[in-house]
Amino acid sequence: MDFNQSHSVKLNDGHFMPVLGFGTYASDDVPKSKVGEATKIAIDVGFRHIDAAYFYQNEEEVGKAIREKIADGTVKREDIFYTTKLWTTFFRPELVQQGLERSLKKLQLDYVDLFIIHVPFAMKPGEELLPKDANGQIILETVDICDIWEAMEKCKDAGLTKSIGVSNFNHKLLELILNKQGLKYKPVCNQVECHVYLNQSKLLTFCKSKDIVLVAYSALGSQRICGTWLKENSPILLDDPVLGEIARKYNRTPAQVALRYQLQRGIVVLAKSFKKERIKENFQVFDFQLTPEDMKTIDSLNRDFRYTEPAHFKDHPNYPFHEEY
Ligand code: NDP
């Protein structure tokens, strides 16, 4: 990946994506005002790529923060790269555009830069984010991904989004889209869990061969939110002694090394923090370089460990994580 001066990568549709993004997901117990404050700090310290989603239920606050930073002259709209995601309850061809329009309305913006399919399966449409049956089971549906992709293409043609992509796809699901009859636009990216314990080397090679950017989420080891989709007894990534040793050598932090590692692999990386000092710290990753030996050492930490494995969806035909990559 060639970084240009603004630390961006050219997507397969000609648009540019900043290689370091600010994550905005937080669990329900975090006051929504926090995400707005954090987004403004992120823009102030230099983040230009903001990763969000309808599912996060905080696009009003994120949108307000962006608009305030435009109003005070810190940035122009075109300086910001904003991503939102199609939630599964809009996973019907006739609901896709509505899903995006809901986000735009909350954001009070005219367009987003990137609209991606959040996960490759459908849930029963409706206002509930996780619709459940009388037994408390999430109601899943099967809808053809290629039909959804056509509706995503229409959103791009309508000017509601500059680019379109996917998230949580394995290579077979990506191939379904790439081999679709009459494909108009390829996905520009695949946003997936990716960090030193799950380095996604095979999926990365596949994506690179198709000119699809891999975007890494949970690059710092995820938020470890208990009672959700996090695996129990999961390791604390930023406490890894090898990462710590390398960080000391460069006079950096484990978080900075974990982010820099992904950038040097040609991956676009997201980092979430709502703490000012950490947000600043996470942006300081462009002024040092890991040696090839250190890159190899970090490669060896891989153990194909997934923090987020949504067990409720395991029986769905499009469940993406049964495949090796
Ligand atoms: P990260 O892996 O980026 O961060 C995990 C935690 O690390 C944060 O909660 C943060 O806590 C802490 N942290 C951040 N910076 C530092 C630092 N410098 N030193 C020590 N600790 C630090 O979290 P996410 O799993 O949220 O992933 C990032 C983003 O990716 C999300 O916010 C979301 O935008 C996206 N995402 C997308 C998914 C998808 O399905 N497409 C799924 C999951 C995430 P604190 O705030 O207290 O600093």
PDB file of C-alpha atoms and ligand atoms in Angstrom, residues 23-25 51-52 56 85 118 167-168 191 217-223 238 255 270-275 278 281-282, ligand 1:
ATOM      1  CA  GLY A  23     -13.821   3.556  15.861  1.00  0.00           C
ATOM      2  CA  THR A  24     -17.058   4.771  17.400  1.00  0.00           C
ATOM      3  CA  TYR A  25     -18.697   1.647  18.801  1.00  0.00           C
ATOM      4  CA  ASP A  51     -16.012   4.316  11.335  1.00  0.00           C
ATOM      5  CA  ALA A  52     -19.617   4.103  12.472  1.00  0.00           C
ATOM      6  CA  TYR A  56     -24.143   1.520  17.116  1.00  0.00           C
ATOM      7  CA  LYS A  85     -23.000   0.036   7.740  1.00  0.00           C
ATOM      8  CA  HIS A 118     -22.262  -5.039   8.244  1.00  0.00           C
ATOM      9  CA  SER A 167     -17.709  -6.435   6.417  1.00  0.00           C
ATOM     10  CA  ASN A 168     -17.315  -9.838   8.051  1.00  0.00           C
ATOM     11  CA  GLN A 191     -13.786  -4.864   7.174  1.00  0.00           C
ATOM     12  CA  TYR A 217     -11.338  -3.871  13.478  1.00  0.00           C
ATOM     13  CA  SER A 218     -10.556  -4.761  17.099  1.00  0.00           C
ATOM     14  CA  ALA A 219      -6.904  -4.158  16.220  1.00  0.00           C
ATOM     15  CA  LEU A 220      -6.242  -3.315  19.899  1.00  0.00           C
ATOM     16  CA  GLY A 221      -7.858  -6.484  21.148  1.00  0.00           C
ATOM     17  CA  SER A 222     -11.528  -5.433  21.147  1.00  0.00           C
ATOM     18  CA  GLN A 223     -13.442  -3.707  23.910  1.00  0.00           C
ATOM     19  CA  LEU A 238      -2.153  -5.036  24.784  1.00  0.00           C
ATOM     20  CA  ALA A 255      -1.137   0.027  21.035  1.00  0.00           C
ATOM     21  CA  LEU A 270      -9.341   1.256  13.085  1.00  0.00           C
ATOM     22  CA  ALA A 271      -8.722   2.269  16.692  1.00  0.00           C
ATOM     23  CA  LYS A 272     -11.375   3.037  19.273  1.00  0.00           C
ATOM     24  CA  SER A 273     -10.722   5.023  22.405  1.00  0.00           C
ATOM     25  CA  PHE A 274     -12.876   7.592  24.129  1.00  0.00           C
ATOM     26  CA  LYS A 275      -9.915   8.810  26.241  1.00  0.00           C
ATOM     27  CA  ARG A 278      -5.117   7.503  24.044  1.00  0.00           C
ATOM     28  CA  GLU A 281      -1.413   8.322  21.169  1.00  0.00           C
ATOM     29  CA  ASN A 282      -3.204   6.189  18.586  1.00  0.00           C
TER      30      ASN A 282
HETATM   31  P1  NDP B   1     -10.330  -1.580  19.642  1.00  0.00           P
HETATM   32  O1  NDP B   1      -9.726  -2.937  19.514  1.00  0.00           O
HETATM   33  O2  NDP B   1      -9.953  -0.535  18.657  1.00  0.00           O
HETATM   34  O3  NDP B   1     -10.019  -0.976  21.094  1.00  0.00           O
HETATM   35  C1  NDP B   1     -10.243  -1.746  22.241  1.00  0.00           C
HETATM   36  C2  NDP B   1     -10.072  -0.984  23.517  1.00  0.00           C
HETATM   37  O4  NDP B   1      -8.734  -0.556  23.675  1.00  0.00           O
HETATM   38  C3  NDP B   1     -10.894   0.284  23.627  1.00  0.00           C
HETATM   39  O5  NDP B   1     -12.087  -0.011  24.317  1.00  0.00           O
HETATM   40  C4  NDP B   1     -10.044   1.292  24.359  1.00  0.00           C
HETATM   41  O6  NDP B   1     -10.591   1.649  25.616  1.00  0.00           O
HETATM   42  C5  NDP B   1      -8.696   0.588  24.497  1.00  0.00           C
HETATM   43  N1  NDP B   1      -7.609   1.433  23.963  1.00  0.00           N
HETATM   44  C6  NDP B   1      -7.653   2.210  22.867  1.00  0.00           C
HETATM   45  N2  NDP B   1      -6.485   2.824  22.676  1.00  0.00           N
HETATM   46  C7  NDP B   1      -5.672   2.416  23.679  1.00  0.00           C
HETATM   47  C8  NDP B   1      -4.341   2.703  24.018  1.00  0.00           C
HETATM   48  N3  NDP B   1      -3.620   3.540  23.285  1.00  0.00           N
HETATM   49  N4  NDP B   1      -3.821   2.095  25.116  1.00  0.00           N
HETATM   50  C9  NDP B   1      -4.557   1.242  25.866  1.00  0.00           C
HETATM   51  N5  NDP B   1      -5.834   0.925  25.583  1.00  0.00           N
HETATM   52  C10 NDP B   1      -6.392   1.511  24.488  1.00  0.00           C
HETATM   53  O7  NDP B   1     -11.916  -1.679  19.758  1.00  0.00           O
HETATM   54  P2  NDP B   1     -13.156  -2.114  18.866  1.00  0.00           P
HETATM   55  O8  NDP B   1     -13.376  -3.574  19.018  1.00  0.00           O
HETATM   56  O9  NDP B   1     -14.225  -1.168  19.205  1.00  0.00           O
HETATM   57  O10 NDP B   1     -12.761  -1.883  17.339  1.00  0.00           O
HETATM   58  C11 NDP B   1     -12.576  -0.588  16.778  1.00  0.00           C
HETATM   59  C12 NDP B   1     -13.750  -0.169  15.894  1.00  0.00           C
HETATM   60  O11 NDP B   1     -13.928  -1.102  14.838  1.00  0.00           O
HETATM   61  C13 NDP B   1     -15.126  -0.124  16.574  1.00  0.00           C
HETATM   62  O12 NDP B   1     -15.275   0.941  17.468  1.00  0.00           O
HETATM   63  C14 NDP B   1     -16.012  -0.088  15.355  1.00  0.00           C
HETATM   64  O13 NDP B   1     -16.012   1.202  14.777  1.00  0.00           O
HETATM   65  C15 NDP B   1     -15.305  -1.110  14.454  1.00  0.00           C
HETATM   66  N6  NDP B   1     -15.842  -2.493  14.625  1.00  0.00           N
HETATM   67  C16 NDP B   1     -16.511  -3.052  13.551  1.00  0.00           C
HETATM   68  C17 NDP B   1     -17.065  -4.309  13.637  1.00  0.00           C
HETATM   69  C18 NDP B   1     -17.774  -4.896  12.462  1.00  0.00           C
HETATM   70  O14 NDP B   1     -18.505  -5.906  12.644  1.00  0.00           O
HETATM   71  N7  NDP B   1     -17.612  -4.370  11.272  1.00  0.00           N
HETATM   72  C19 NDP B   1     -16.987  -5.099  14.890  1.00  0.00           C
HETATM   73  C20 NDP B   1     -16.211  -4.465  15.927  1.00  0.00           C
HETATM   74  C21 NDP B   1     -15.666  -3.211  15.766  1.00  0.00           C
HETATM   75  P3  NDP B   1     -10.829   3.201  26.043  1.00  0.00           P
HETATM   76  O15 NDP B   1     -11.947   3.752  25.244  1.00  0.00           O
HETATM   77  O16 NDP B   1     -11.128   3.067  27.512  1.00  0.00           O
HETATM   78  O17 NDP B   1      -9.523   3.911  25.787  1.00  0.00           O
END
